[in-house]
Coordinates of N, CA, C and O in Angstrom, one line a residue:
X1 N 0.8 -1.1 0.0 CA 0.0 -0.2 -0.4 C 1.0 1.2 -0.2 O 1.5 1.2 0.7
X2 N 0.6 1.7 -0.7 CA 1.1 3.4 -0.8 C 1.0 4.2 0.5 O -0.3 4.3 0.2
X3 N 1.7 5.5 0.9 CA 1.4 5.5 2.1 C 0.7 7.4 1.1 O 1.2 8.0 0.0
X4 N 0.1 7.7 1.9 CA -0.6 9.4 1.2 C 0.6 10.4 1.3 O 0.1 10.8 0.3
X5 N 1.4 10.1 1.8 CA 2.0 11.5 1.6 C 1.4 12.9 2.3 O 1.3 12.7 3.2
X6 N 1.7 13.7 1.4 CA 1.3 15.1 1.8 C -0.2 15.1 1.6 O -0.7 15.7 1.4
X7 N -0.8 14.1 0.3 CA -2.1 14.3 -0.2 C -3.3 14.0 1.0 O -3.0 13.3 1.7
X8 N -4.5 14.9 0.5 CA -5.6 14.9 2.2 C -6.9 15.3 1.5 O -8.1 16.0 1.4
X9 N -6.5 15.1 -0.5 CA -7.3 16.0 -1.1 C -8.6 15.0 -1.2 O -9.9 15.4 -0.8
X10 N -8.5 13.2 -0.7 CA -10.3 12.4 0.2 C -11.1 13.6 0.9 O -11.5 13.3 1.3
X11 N -10.1 14.3 1.8 CA -10.6 15.3 3.2 C -11.1 16.7 2.4 O -11.7 17.4 3.0
X12 N -10.6 17.2 1.3 CA -11.6 17.8 0.7 C -12.7 17.7 -0.5 O -13.4 18.6 0.4
X13 N -12.0 16.6 -1.3 CA -14.1 16.3 -2.1 C -15.0 15.4 -1.8 O -15.9 15.7 -2.5
X14 N -14.9 14.5 -0.9 CA -15.7 14.0 -0.2 C -16.6 14.7 0.6 O -16.3 15.4 1.4
X15 N -17.6 14.2 0.3 CA -18.5 15.1 1.4 C -18.8 13.9 2.5 O -18.1 12.8 2.9
X16 N -18.7 14.5 4.1 CA -19.0 13.3 5.5 C -20.1 14.1 6.1 O -19.7 14.8 7.3
X17 N -21.7 13.2 5.4 CA -22.3 13.6 6.5 C -22.5 13.8 7.8 O -22.8 14.9 9.0
X18 N -22.0 12.8 8.4 CA -21.5 13.2 9.5 C -21.2 13.9 10.8 O -20.8 13.9 11.8
X19 N -20.5 14.4 9.5 CA -19.4 15.8 9.9 C -19.6 17.2 10.0 O -19.4 18.4 9.6
X20 N -20.9 16.9 9.2 CA -22.2 18.0 8.5 C -20.7 19.0 7.3 O -20.5 20.3 7.1
X21 N -20.4 17.8 6.5 CA -19.1 18.6 5.8 C -19.7 18.7 4.0 O -19.9 17.4 3.8
X22 N -19.7 19.2 3.7 CA -19.9 19.0 2.3 C -18.7 18.6 1.4 O -17.7 19.1 2.1
X23 N -19.2 18.1 0.1 CA -18.1 18.0 -1.1 C -17.5 19.4 -1.8 O -18.1 20.6 -1.5
X24 N -15.8 19.2 -1.8 CA -15.5 20.7 -2.4 C -14.9 21.2 -1.4 O -14.5 22.4 -1.6
X25 N -14.9 20.5 0.0 CA -14.4 21.7 0.9 C -13.7 21.5 2.0 O -14.2 20.3 2.2
X26 N -12.6 21.7 2.2 CA -11.9 21.0 3.2 C -12.5 20.9 4.5 O -12.7 21.7 5.0
X27 N -12.3 19.8 4.8 CA -12.5 19.1 5.8 C -11.5 20.0 7.1 O -10.6 20.3 7.6
X28 N -12.7 20.4 8.2 CA -12.2 21.1 9.2 C -11.0 20.5 10.4 O -9.9 21.3 11.1
X29 N -10.9 19.5 10.1 CA -10.0 18.7 11.3 C -9.0 17.9 10.2 O -8.1 16.9 11.1
X30 N -8.9 18.0 9.4 CA -7.2 17.7 8.6 C -6.2 18.4 8.9 O -6.2 19.8 9.1
X31 N -5.3 18.1 9.3 CA -4.0 18.8 9.5 C -3.1 18.1 8.9 O -2.9 17.1 8.2
X32 N -1.7 18.5 9.7 CA -0.1 17.7 8.8 C 0.0 16.7 8.5 O 0.7 15.8 8.4
X33 N -1.0 15.7 9.9 CA -0.6 14.5 10.0 C -1.7 13.9 9.8 O -1.6 12.5 9.4
X34 N -2.5 13.8 8.8 CA -4.0 13.8 8.1 C -4.9 14.0 8.5 O -5.7 15.2 8.8
X35 N -5.6 13.4 10.2 CA -6.8 13.8 10.0 C -6.1 13.6 12.0 O -5.6 13.4 12.2
X36 N -7.2 14.9 12.4 CA -7.0 15.5 13.6 C -7.7 14.3 14.6 O -7.8 15.1 16.2
X37 N -9.0 13.5 14.0 CA -9.4 12.7 14.7 C -9.1 11.4 14.7 O -8.7 11.1 13.8
X38 N -9.1 10.7 16.1 CA -8.1 9.5 16.0 C -9.6 8.3 17.0 O -10.0 9.1 17.6
X39 N -8.9 7.2 16.2 CA -9.1 6.0 16.9 C -10.9 6.4 16.5 O -11.6 6.3 16.0
X40 N -11.8 5.5 17.9 CA -13.3 5.4 17.6 C -14.0 6.9 16.7 O -15.2 7.1 16.1
X41 N -13.7 8.0 17.5 CA -14.1 9.2 17.4 C -13.9 9.4 16.1 O -14.3 10.3 14.8
X42 N -13.2 8.4 15.0 CA -13.2 9.0 13.4 C -14.5 9.0 12.8 O -14.9 7.0 13.0
X43 N -14.8 9.1 11.8 CA -15.9 8.7 11.4 C -15.5 7.2 11.0 O -14.9 7.0 10.0
X44 N -15.9 6.7 11.2 CA -16.3 5.2 10.4 C -16.0 5.2 8.6 O -15.0 4.4 8.1
X45 N -16.6 5.9 8.1 CA -16.5 6.2 6.2 C -15.1 6.5 6.0 O -14.3 6.2 5.3
X46 N -14.1 7.3 6.7 CA -13.3 8.1 7.3 C -12.5 6.6 7.1 O -11.2 6.5 6.3
X47 N -12.2 5.9 8.2 CA -11.2 4.7 8.7 C -11.3 4.0 7.4 O -10.6 2.8 7.2
X48 N -12.5 3.3 6.9 CA -12.7 2.3 5.9 C -12.1 2.4 4.8 O -12.7 1.7 3.4
X49 N -12.2 4.3 3.7 CA -12.3 4.2 2.9 C -10.9 4.3 2.3 O -9.5 4.0 2.8
X50 N -11.1 3.3 1.0 CA -9.9 3.0 0.4 C -9.5 3.7 -1.0 O -10.1 3.5 -1.7
X51 N -8.6 4.8 -1.1 CA -7.8 4.8 -2.5 C -7.7 4.1 -3.4 O -6.5 3.6 -2.5
X52 N -8.0 4.7 -4.5 CA -7.8 3.4 -5.2 C -5.8 3.4 -5.8 O -5.5 2.8 -5.9
X53 N -5.6 4.7 -5.4 CA -3.8 4.9 -5.9 C -2.9 4.2 -5.2 O -2.2 4.0 -4.9
X54 N -3.8 4.3 -3.9 CA -3.0 3.9 -1.9 C -2.8 2.6 -2.9 O -2.4 1.7 -2.0
X55 N -4.0 1.6 -3.0 CA -4.3 0.5 -3.1 C -3.0 -0.2 -4.0 O -3.6 -1.8 -4.5
X56 N -2.7 0.4 -5.3 CA -2.1 0.1 -6.4 C -0.6 0.2 -6.5 O -0.7 1.4 -6.6
X57 N 0.7 -0.5 -5.7 CA 1.8 -0.3 -5.5 C 2.0 0.5 -6.9 O 3.2 0.6 -7.7
X58 N 1.5 -0.3 -8.0 CA 2.4 -0.1 -9.8 C 1.9 1.0 -9.5 O 2.1 1.6 -11.4
X59 N 1.2 1.7 -9.7 CA 0.9 3.1 -10.0 C 1.7 4.3 -9.6 O 2.4 4.3 -8.8
X60 N 2.5 4.9 -10.6 CA 3.7 6.2 -10.4 C 3.1 7.1 -9.1 O 1.4 7.7 -9.7
X61 N 4.0 7.7 -9.2 CA 3.6 9.1 -7.9 C 2.8 10.0 -8.9 O 2.3 10.3 -7.7
X62 N 2.9 9.9 -10.2 CA 2.7 10.9 -10.6 C 1.3 10.7 -10.9 O 0.4 12.2 -11.0
X63 N 0.5 10.2 -10.4 CA -1.1 9.5 -10.1 C -1.1 9.8 -9.0 O -2.4 8.9 -8.6
X64 N -0.3 10.3 -8.1 CA -1.1 10.3 -7.1 C -2.7 11.5 -6.6 O -2.5 12.2 -7.4
X65 N -3.8 11.2 -5.9 CA -4.6 12.3 -6.1 C -4.3 13.9 -6.2 O -4.9 14.3 -7.5
X66 N -3.4 14.1 -5.4 CA -3.4 15.9 -5.2 C -3.1 16.2 -6.4 O -2.9 17.3 -6.7
X67 N -1.5 15.5 -6.8 CA -1.0 15.9 -8.1 C -2.2 16.1 -9.7 O -1.4 16.6 -10.3
X68 N -3.0 15.2 -9.7 CA -4.2 15.0 -10.4 C -5.4 15.7 -10.2 O -5.6 16.4 -11.1
X69 N -5.8 16.0 -9.2 CA -6.9 16.9 -8.7 C -8.0 16.1 -9.0 O -9.1 16.9 -9.2
X70 N -7.9 15.1 -9.2 CA -9.6 14.3 -8.4 C -8.6 12.7 -7.4 O -7.8 12.2 -7.3
X71 N -9.9 12.2 -7.3 CA -9.6 10.8 -6.5 C -10.2 9.9 -6.7 O -11.7 10.1 -7.4
X72 N -9.8 8.3 -7.6 CA -10.4 7.9 -7.5 C -10.8 6.9 -6.7 O -9.9 6.1 -5.2
X73 N -11.6 5.6 -6.6 CA -12.3 4.9 -5.7 C -13.0 4.0 -6.2 O -13.6 3.8 -7.9
X74 N -12.5 2.4 -6.7 CA -13.0 1.6 -7.1 C -14.3 1.0 -6.9 O -15.0 1.0 -5.3
X75 N -15.2 0.9 -7.8 CA -16.8 1.0 -7.4 C -16.7 -0.6 -7.8 O -17.9 -0.5 -7.9
X76 N -16.2 -1.5 -7.7 CA -16.7 -2.9 -7.9 C -17.6 -3.4 -9.2 O -17.0 -2.3 -10.5
X77 N -18.1 -3.5 -9.9 CA -18.6 -4.4 -11.2 C -19.6 -4.3 -11.1 O -21.0 -4.3 -10.4
X78 N -20.7 -3.1 -12.6 CA -21.5 -4.0 -13.1 C -22.4 -4.4 -14.0 O -21.0 -5.1 -14.9
X79 N -23.1 -5.1 -14.4 CA -23.7 -5.9 -15.0 C -23.8 -5.4 -16.3 O -25.1 -4.9 -16.1
X80 N -24.4 -5.2 -17.3 CA -24.6 -4.7 -18.5 C -24.5 -5.6 -19.6 O -23.8 -6.2 -20.2
X81 N -25.7 -6.2 -19.6 CA -25.4 -7.2 -20.8 C -25.0 -7.5 -21.6 O -25.6 -5.8 -22.4
X82 N -23.9 -8.0 -22.6 CA -24.0 -9.3 -22.4 C -22.6 -9.0 -21.0 O -21.7 -9.9 -21.0
X83 N -22.2 -7.8 -20.7 CA -20.6 -7.3 -20.1 C -20.4 -7.2 -18.2 O -21.8 -6.2 -18.4
X84 N -19.8 -8.1 -17.8 CA -19.4 -7.2 -16.6 C -18.6 -6.2 -16.7 O -17.3 -6.4 -16.8
X85 N -18.7 -5.2 -16.3 CA -17.6 -4.0 -16.4 C -17.4 -4.1 -14.8 O -18.0 -2.9 -14.1
X86 N -16.0 -3.4 -14.8 CA -15.2 -3.0 -14.1 C -15.5 -1.3 -13.7 O -15.1 -0.8 -14.7
X87 N -15.9 -0.8 -12.6 CA -16.3 0.8 -12.2 C -14.9 1.2 -11.2 O -14.7 0.9 -10.5
X88 N -14.4 2.2 -11.8 CA -14.1 3.2 -10.7 C -14.5 4.8 -11.0 O -14.8 5.0 -12.1
X89 N -15.0 5.1 -9.8 CA -15.2 6.7 -9.2 C -14.9 7.5 -9.7 O -13.4 6.7 -8.5
X90 N -14.9 7.9 -10.0 CA -13.5 9.5 -10.3 C -14.2 11.1 -9.4 O -15.2 11.1 -10.5
X91 N -13.8 11.6 -8.8 CA -14.4 12.7 -8.3 C -12.9 14.0 -8.5 O -11.8 13.7 -7.7
X92 N -13.8 15.0 -9.4 CA -12.3 15.9 -9.8 C -13.1 17.4 -9.0 O -13.7 17.7 -8.4
X93 N -11.3 17.9 -8.9 CA -11.2 18.9 -7.6 C -12.8 20.0 -8.4 O -12.6 20.0 -10.0
X94 N -13.8 20.5 -8.4 CA -14.5 21.3 -9.0 C -13.8 22.8 -9.5 O -13.7 23.5 -10.7
X95 N -12.5 23.2 -8.6 CA -12.2 24.3 -9.3 C -11.0 24.6 -10.2 O -10.5 25.4 -10.8
X96 N -10.8 23.6 -10.4 CA -10.3 22.4 -11.7 C -10.7 23.3 -12.8 O -11.5 22.9 -13.0
X97 N -9.4 23.7 -14.0 CA -10.2 24.5 -14.8 C -10.6 23.5 -16.2 O -10.6 23.6 -17.4
X98 N -9.8 22.2 -15.9 CA -10.2 21.3 -16.5 C -9.0 20.0 -16.7 O -8.2 21.0 -15.9
X99 N -8.9 19.5 -17.7 CA -8.6 18.3 -17.0 C -6.8 18.1 -17.5 O -6.6 18.3 -18.5
X100 N -5.8 18.1 -16.4 CA -4.4 18.2 -16.7 C -3.9 17.0 -17.6 O -4.5 15.9 -17.3
X101 N -3.0 17.0 -18.1 CA -2.7 16.1 -18.8 C -2.4 14.9 -18.7 O -2.6 13.5 -18.8
X102 N -1.7 14.6 -17.0 CA -1.4 13.6 -16.0 C -2.8 13.0 -15.7 O -3.0 11.7 -15.9
X103 N -3.7 13.8 -15.7 CA -4.8 13.7 -15.0 C -5.5 12.6 -16.0 O -6.8 11.1 -16.6
X104 N -5.8 13.1 -17.8 CA -6.5 12.3 -18.4 C -5.2 11.5 -19.3 O -5.8 10.5 -19.2
X105 N -3.6 11.5 -18.9 CA -3.2 9.7 -18.7 C -3.9 9.0 -18.2 O -3.9 8.0 -18.3
X106 N -4.1 9.2 -16.7 CA -4.3 8.6 -15.5 C -5.8 7.5 -15.9 O -6.4 6.4 -16.5
X107 N -6.8 8.6 -16.7 CA -8.4 8.2 -16.7 C -8.2 7.2 -18.5 O -8.9 5.9 -18.5
X108 N -7.2 7.6 -19.6 CA -7.1 6.9 -20.2 C -6.4 5.7 -20.0 O -6.8 4.2 -20.8
X109 N -5.6 5.5 -19.0 CA -4.6 4.5 -19.0 C -5.9 3.4 -17.8 O -6.1 1.5 -18.5
X110 N -6.9 3.8 -16.6 CA -7.9 3.2 -16.7 C -9.2 2.2 -17.9 O -9.5 1.0 -17.8
X111 N -9.5 3.2 -19.0 CA -10.4 3.0 -19.7 C -9.4 1.7 -20.9 O -10.2 1.1 -21.3
X112 N -8.2 1.8 -20.8 CA -7.6 0.9 -22.0 C -7.6 -0.7 -20.8 O -7.5 -1.4 -21.6
X113 N -7.9 -0.1 -19.5 CA -7.6 -1.9 -18.8 C -8.7 -2.5 -19.0 O -9.2 -3.8 -18.0
X114 N -10.1 -1.3 -19.5 CA -11.3 -2.0 -19.6 C -12.5 -1.5 -18.4 O -13.6 -2.2 -18.5
X115 N -12.1 -0.7 -17.4 CA -12.6 0.1 -16.9 C -13.6 1.2 -17.2 O -12.7 1.7 -17.9
X116 N -15.2 0.7 -16.6 CA -15.9 2.3 -16.8 C -15.4 3.0 -16.0 O -15.6 2.4 -15.2
X117 N -15.4 4.6 -16.3 CA -15.1 5.5 -15.2 C -16.0 6.3 -15.6 O -16.7 6.8 -16.7
X118 N -16.7 6.6 -14.0 CA -17.7 7.7 -14.1 C -17.0 8.6 -12.9 O -16.7 9.0 -11.9
X119 N -17.4 9.9 -13.9 CA -16.2 10.9 -13.7 C -17.3 12.0 -13.2 O -18.5 12.4 -13.6
X120 N -17.4 12.3 -11.8 CA -17.9 13.1 -11.2 C -17.1 14.7 -10.9 O -16.3 15.0 -10.7
X121 N -18.1 16.0 -11.7 CA -16.7 17.0 -11.1 C -17.9 17.8 -10.9 O -19.2 18.6 -11.4
X122 N -18.1 17.9 -9.4 CA -19.4 19.2 -9.0 C -21.0 18.2 -9.1 O -20.8 16.9 -8.8
X123 N -22.1 19.1 -9.7 CA -22.7 18.3 -9.6 C -23.0 17.7 -10.5 O -24.3 17.2 -10.9
X124 N -22.2 17.2 -11.8 CA -22.2 16.9 -13.1 C -21.9 15.7 -13.0 O -20.3 15.6 -12.0
X125 N -21.9 14.3 -13.6 CA -20.9 13.1 -13.7 C -21.0 12.8 -15.2 O -22.5 13.6 -15.6
X126 N -19.9 12.3 -15.6 CA -20.0 11.6 -17.2 C -19.3 10.0 -16.8 O -18.8 9.7 -15.7
X127 N -20.4 8.9 -17.7 CA -19.1 7.9 -17.8 C -18.2 7.9 -19.5 O -18.5 8.4 -20.2
X128 N -16.7 7.0 -18.7 CA -16.1 7.1 -20.1 C -15.4 6.1 -19.7 O -15.4 5.5 -19.1
X129 N -15.3 5.3 -21.7 CA -14.9 3.8 -21.1 C -15.0 3.6 -23.0 O -15.0 4.3 -23.9
X130 N -14.5 2.0 -22.8 CA -14.2 1.5 -24.9 C -15.2 1.3 -25.1 O -15.6 0.4 -24.7
X131 N -15.4 2.4 -25.8 CA -17.1 1.8 -26.6 C -16.6 0.8 -27.4 O -17.7 -0.2 -27.9
X132 N -15.4 0.6 -28.5 CA -15.2 -0.6 -28.8 C -14.8 -2.3 -28.5 O -15.3 -3.0 -28.4
X133 N -14.0 -2.3 -26.9 CA -14.6 -3.0 -25.9 C -15.9 -3.7 -25.7 O -15.8 -4.4 -25.4
X134 N -16.9 -2.6 -25.6 CA -18.1 -3.0 -25.2 C -19.2 -2.1 -25.7 O -19.8 -1.5 -26.2
X135 N -19.4 -2.8 -27.3 CA -20.0 -2.6 -28.4 C -21.3 -2.2 -27.7 O -22.3 -3.5 -27.3
X136 N -22.4 -1.4 -28.7 CA -23.6 -1.5 -28.0 C -24.1 -1.3 -26.7 O -25.2 -1.8 -26.5
X137 N -23.2 -0.9 -25.7 CA -23.4 -0.6 -24.5 C -23.0 1.2 -24.2 O -22.7 1.4 -25.1
X138 N -24.9 2.1 -23.8 CA -24.1 2.9 -23.3 C -23.8 3.7 -22.2 O -24.3 2.9 -21.6
X139 N -23.5 4.8 -22.3 CA -22.7 5.2 -20.7 C -23.8 5.6 -20.3 O -24.3 4.7 -18.8
X140 N -25.1 5.8 -20.5 CA -26.6 5.8 -19.7 C -26.7 4.5 -19.1 O -27.3 4.4 -18.2
X141 N -26.9 3.9 -19.5 CA -26.7 2.1 -19.1 C -26.2 1.7 -18.2 O -26.8 1.0 -17.2
X142 N -24.5 2.3 -18.4 CA -23.7 2.0 -17.4 C -24.2 2.6 -15.7 O -24.1 2.1 -14.9
X143 N -24.6 3.7 -16.1 CA -24.9 4.4 -15.4 C -25.9 4.1 -14.4 O -26.3 4.0 -13.4
X144 N -26.8 3.6 -15.2 CA -28.1 3.2 -14.6 C -28.4 2.1 -13.4 O -28.2 1.9 -12.6
X145 N -27.3 1.3 -13.6 CA -26.8 -0.1 -13.4 C -25.9 0.3 -12.3 O -26.0 -0.5 -11.0
X146 N -24.9 0.9 -12.4 CA -24.2 1.7 -11.1 C -24.9 2.2 -9.8 O -24.6 1.8 -9.1
X147 N -26.1 3.2 -10.3 CA -27.0 4.0 -9.9 C -27.5 2.9 -8.8 O -27.4 2.7 -7.6
X148 N -28.6 1.7 -9.7 CA -29.0 1.0 -8.5 C -28.0 -0.1 -8.0 O -28.3 0.0 -6.7
X149 N -26.4 -0.6 -8.3 CA -25.9 -1.3 -7.9 C -25.5 -0.2 -6.5 O -25.4 -1.2 -5.3
X150 N -25.4 0.6 -6.4 CA -24.3 1.4 -5.1 C -25.5 1.8 -4.2 O -25.2 1.7 -3.5
X151 N -26.8 2.1 -5.1 CA -28.3 2.1 -4.4 C -28.6 0.8 -3.1 O -29.0 1.1 -2.2
X152 N -28.0 -0.2 -3.8 CA -28.1 -1.5 -2.3 C -27.8 -1.5 -1.5 O -27.8 -1.9 -0.9
X153 N -26.4 -0.9 -1.0 CA -25.7 -0.5 -0.2 C -26.0 0.4 0.7 O -25.4 0.9 1.3
X154 N -27.6 0.6 0.4 CA -27.8 2.0 1.4 C -27.7 1.8 2.2 O -27.1 2.6 3.3
X155 N -28.3 1.3 3.2 CA -28.1 0.8 5.1 C -26.4 1.3 5.2 O -26.8 1.8 6.2
X156 N -25.6 0.3 4.5 CA -24.6 0.0 4.6 C -23.6 1.9 5.4 O -23.0 2.1 5.6
X157 N -23.6 2.2 4.1 CA -23.9 3.9 3.5 C -24.1 4.4 4.6 O -22.9 5.2 4.4
X158 N -25.2 5.0 5.1 CA -26.1 4.9 6.3 C -25.2 5.1 7.5 O -25.3 5.8 8.1
X159 N -25.0 3.7 7.7 CA -24.1 3.4 8.9 C -22.9 4.0 9.2 O -22.2 4.4 10.4
X160 N -22.2 4.0 8.0 CA -19.9 4.3 7.4 C -21.2 5.5 7.6 O -20.2 6.8 7.6
X161 N -21.6 6.7 7.4 CA -21.8 7.8 7.7 C -21.4 8.6 6.3 O -21.4 9.9 5.9
X162 N -21.6 7.8 5.1 CA -21.2 7.9 4.2 C -22.5 9.0 2.7 O -21.5 9.9 2.0
X163 N -23.7 8.7 3.5 CA -24.8 9.2 2.4 C -26.1 10.2 4.0 O -25.3 9.5 5.1
X164 N -26.9 10.7 3.5 CA -27.8 11.4 3.7 C -28.7 10.2 4.9 O -28.9 9.2 3.8
X165 N -29.2 10.2 5.5 CA -30.3 9.6 6.3 C -31.5 9.3 4.9 O -32.3 8.5 5.3
X166 N -31.9 9.4 4.3 CA -33.0 9.9 3.1 C -31.9 9.0 1.7 O -32.7 8.5 1.1
X167 N -31.5 8.4 1.8 CA -30.7 7.9 0.9 C -31.0 6.4 0.8 O -31.2 6.0 2.4
X168 N -31.8 5.7 -0.1 CA -32.5 4.9 -0.1 C -31.9 3.5 -1.4 O -31.8 4.6 -1.9
X169 N -32.3 2.4 -1.2 CA -32.2 1.4 -2.6 C -32.6 1.7 -2.9 O -33.9 2.4 -3.5
X170 N -32.3 1.7 -4.8 CA -33.6 2.3 -5.6 C -33.6 0.5 -6.7 O -33.5 0.0 -6.5
X171 N -35.1 0.6 -7.0 CA -34.9 0.0 -7.8 C -34.4 -0.2 -9.4 O -34.5 1.0 -9.3
X172 N -34.4 -1.6 -10.0 CA -33.6 -1.0 -11.4 C -34.6 0.3 -11.8 O -33.6 1.0 -12.7
X173 N -36.0 0.1 -11.9 CA -36.9 1.2 -12.9 C -36.9 2.5 -12.6 O -36.7 3.9 -13.3
X174 N -36.1 2.6 -11.1 CA -36.2 4.4 -10.2 C -34.9 4.6 -10.9 O -34.2 6.1 -10.7
X175 N -33.6 3.7 -10.7 CA -32.1 4.2 -11.5 C -32.1 4.7 -13.1 O -31.7 5.9 -12.9
X176 N -32.8 3.5 -13.2 CA -33.1 4.5 -15.3 C -34.1 5.8 -15.0 O -33.9 6.3 -15.8
X177 N -35.3 5.6 -14.2 CA -36.0 7.1 -14.2 C -35.2 8.4 -13.9 O -35.4 9.0 -14.5
X178 N -34.3 8.4 -12.9 CA -33.0 8.8 -12.3 C -32.6 9.6 -13.2 O -31.7 11.1 -14.0
X179 N -32.1 8.7 -14.3 CA -30.5 8.6 -15.0 C -31.2 9.3 -16.4 O -30.6 10.2 -16.8
X180 N -32.4 8.6 -16.3 CA -33.0 9.5 -17.8 C -33.2 10.9 -17.8 O -34.0 12.4 -18.6
X181 N -33.6 11.2 -16.5 CA -35.1 13.2 -15.6 C -33.6 13.7 -15.5 O -33.6 15.0 -15.5
X182 N -32.2 13.0 -15.7 CA -31.1 14.5 -15.1 C -31.0 15.6 -15.8 O -31.1 15.0 -17.7
X183 N -30.5 16.7 -15.7 CA -31.0 18.0 -16.5 C -30.0 17.6 -17.6 O -28.7 16.7 -17.4
X184 N -29.6 17.9 -19.0 CA -28.6 17.8 -19.9 C -27.4 18.3 -19.8 O -27.3 19.8 -18.6
X185 N -26.0 18.1 -19.9 CA -24.6 18.8 -19.2 C -24.7 19.7 -20.6 O -24.4 19.8 -21.4

């Protein structure tokens, strides 16, 4: 496992409802040692978070989240007939004026490995993937499957403090309706 070093970007980009911390704002508990909250008082979601970069020793230092302006998290796989696609969610800094060349290289590397990437930038999200590897599958189909799959963990995510108390499991039909009703980007 790679060390965080000076990176604390997850402490900025992710919302932490149990701390009333919104997304894209630095957590008030961030310090040079990492987090000023230690032991059982630290939110469970923070203790259990798995950074994609930290978990992969083969990734070079240039892909460390604070150097890219984005945080990547493995989100499991989703089944979109007839394929099972590994998914990585990426949260980009809203303040970033556009994807840096190194960040684009990182995303391209994931896509070349057959990963579907959900890029979240503030209130908008988009799916990037290799359309030649997954012919006939649309970004919307991947997003529907991902929303549905992630919502099935609603109770666990609420326990961890990762989502608001009104977050709930969605049926596949509800996930599809939400994806089709979202405003155009």
